């Protein structure tokens, strides 16, 4: 399936809809999730047009890959999450219930996060 340039995160990247920005550099944009699942719930997205980790890991340049994952770490540090701890999560495809087809990493924190995944 081709990348859909009308997806909501592509629209945020183009400035067509607003977001509560946390961090931005040449490779990544981070902003608060509109429906937070933890006291801190931030999404980090690459600036390139990738649907999920599947094509990001296969097609992105080394600079994009390094820049993106450095941004994830930088956001966690800047939010004070290193000492208390945090979780990152990236969904791909139907079993994961990925909703937005632009690669994103969720950063959760701000409270103890319980088990790794739901049993259901
Ligand atoms: P996924 O299930 O694709 O991994 O997660 C998509 C996430 O994007 C969800 O947590 C959802 O709340 C968030 N989201 C969907 N639309 C918007 C939006 O317009 N703005 C922001 N900030 N987050 C959104």
Coordinates of C-alpha atoms and ligand atoms in Angstrom, one line a residue:
X1 CA 0.0 0.0 0.0
X2 CA 1.3 3.5 -0.9
X3 CA 1.9 6.1 1.8
X4 CA -1.2 8.3 2.2
X5 CA -0.2 11.9 2.3
X6 CA -3.6 12.8 3.7
X7 CA -3.0 11.0 7.0
X8 CA -3.3 13.2 10.1
X9 CA 0.4 13.2 11.0
X10 CA 1.4 14.2 7.4
X11 CA -1.1 17.1 7.8
X12 CA 0.5 18.1 11.2
X13 CA 3.9 18.0 9.5
X14 CA 2.6 20.4 6.8
X15 CA 1.1 22.7 9.4
X16 CA -2.4 22.1 8.2
X17 CA -3.6 21.1 11.6
X18 CA -2.2 22.1 15.0
X19 CA -0.3 20.1 17.5
X20 CA 1.2 20.7 21.0
X21 CA 4.8 20.6 19.9
X22 CA 7.5 19.3 22.3
X23 CA 10.5 19.1 20.0
X24 CA 11.5 19.5 16.4
X25 CA 14.7 19.1 14.4
X26 CA 15.5 18.3 10.7
X27 CA 14.6 14.6 11.1
X28 CA 11.8 14.5 13.7
X29 CA 8.8 16.2 15.2
X30 CA 7.4 15.4 18.7
X31 CA 4.1 16.5 20.1
X32 CA 1.6 15.5 22.8
X33 CA -0.9 12.8 21.9
X34 CA -4.5 14.2 21.6
X35 CA -5.9 11.3 23.7
X36 CA -3.2 10.6 26.3
X37 CA -3.0 7.1 27.9
X38 CA -0.5 8.2 30.6
X39 CA 0.4 11.5 32.3
X40 CA 3.1 11.9 29.7
X41 CA 2.1 10.6 26.2
X42 CA 4.2 12.0 23.4
X43 CA 4.4 11.0 19.8
X44 CA 7.7 11.2 17.9
X45 CA 7.4 11.1 14.1
X46 CA 10.0 11.2 11.3
X47 CA 9.7 14.0 8.8
X48 CA 9.9 11.6 5.9
X49 CA 6.9 9.7 4.4
X50 CA 7.1 6.3 6.1
X51 CA 4.0 4.3 7.0
X52 CA 5.5 2.3 9.9
X53 CA 8.8 0.9 11.3
X54 CA 8.5 -1.7 8.5
X55 CA 9.3 0.8 5.7
X56 CA 11.2 3.3 7.9
X57 CA 13.7 0.6 8.9
X58 CA 14.0 -0.7 5.3
X59 CA 14.1 2.6 3.4
X60 CA 15.2 5.5 5.5
X61 CA 18.8 6.7 5.3
X62 CA 21.3 6.2 8.1
X63 CA 21.0 9.9 8.9
X64 CA 17.2 9.7 9.1
X65 CA 17.4 6.6 11.3
X66 CA 20.0 8.0 13.6
X67 CA 18.4 11.4 13.8
X68 CA 15.0 10.0 14.6
X69 CA 16.1 7.7 17.4
X70 CA 18.3 10.4 18.9
X71 CA 15.2 12.7 18.9
X72 CA 13.2 10.0 20.8
X73 CA 16.0 9.9 23.5
X74 CA 16.2 13.7 23.6
X75 CA 12.5 14.1 24.1
X76 CA 12.5 11.5 27.0
X77 CA 15.4 13.4 28.6
X78 CA 13.8 16.8 28.1
X79 CA 10.6 15.6 29.7
X80 CA 12.5 14.4 32.9
X81 CA 11.6 10.7 32.2
X82 CA 15.0 9.1 32.4
X83 CA 15.2 8.7 36.2
X84 CA 11.6 7.6 36.8
X85 CA 11.5 5.6 33.6
X86 CA 9.4 5.5 30.5
X87 CA 8.1 3.2 27.8
X88 CA 8.3 3.5 24.0
X89 CA 5.9 1.7 21.7
X90 CA 5.5 1.6 17.9
X91 CA 2.6 -0.2 16.2
X92 CA 2.7 -1.8 12.8
X93 CA -0.3 -3.3 11.0
X94 CA -3.6 -4.8 12.0
X95 CA -2.6 -6.9 15.0
X96 CA -1.1 -3.8 16.6
X97 CA -4.2 -1.7 15.9
X98 CA -2.0 1.0 14.2
X99 CA -4.4 3.9 13.5
X100 CA -2.3 6.5 11.8
X101 CA -0.3 5.3 8.8
X102 CA 2.7 7.5 9.4
X103 CA 5.5 5.9 11.5
X104 CA 5.4 7.1 15.1
X105 CA 6.9 6.1 18.4
X106 CA 4.8 6.7 21.5
X107 CA 6.6 7.7 24.7
X108 CA 4.6 7.0 27.8
X109 CA 5.6 8.1 31.3
X110 CA 4.7 10.0 34.5
X111 CA 3.5 7.0 36.4
X112 CA 4.2 3.3 36.9
X113 CA 3.2 1.7 33.6
X114 CA 2.2 -1.8 34.6
X115 CA 2.6 -4.9 32.4
X116 CA 4.2 -4.6 29.0
X117 CA 1.1 -5.5 27.0
X118 CA -2.6 -6.2 27.4
X119 CA -3.5 -9.9 27.6
X120 CA -6.5 -9.4 25.4
Ligands
LIG1 P1 -1.5 4.3 16.7 O1 -2.7 3.5 17.2 O2 -1.5 4.6 15.2 O3 -0.2 3.7 17.2 O4 -1.6 5.7 17.5 C1 -2.1 6.8 16.9 C2 -2.1 7.9 18.0 O5 -2.3 9.1 17.4 C3 -3.3 7.7 19.0 O6 -2.7 7.6 20.3 C4 -4.1 8.9 18.9 O7 -4.7 9.4 20.1 C5 -3.2 9.9 18.2 N1 -3.8 10.9 17.4 C6 -4.7 10.7 16.4 N2 -5.1 11.8 15.8 C7 -4.3 12.8 16.4 C8 -4.2 14.2 16.2 O8 -4.9 14.8 15.4 N3 -3.4 14.9 17.0 C9 -2.6 14.3 17.9 N4 -1.8 15.0 18.7 N5 -2.7 12.9 18.2 C10 -3.5 12.2 17.4

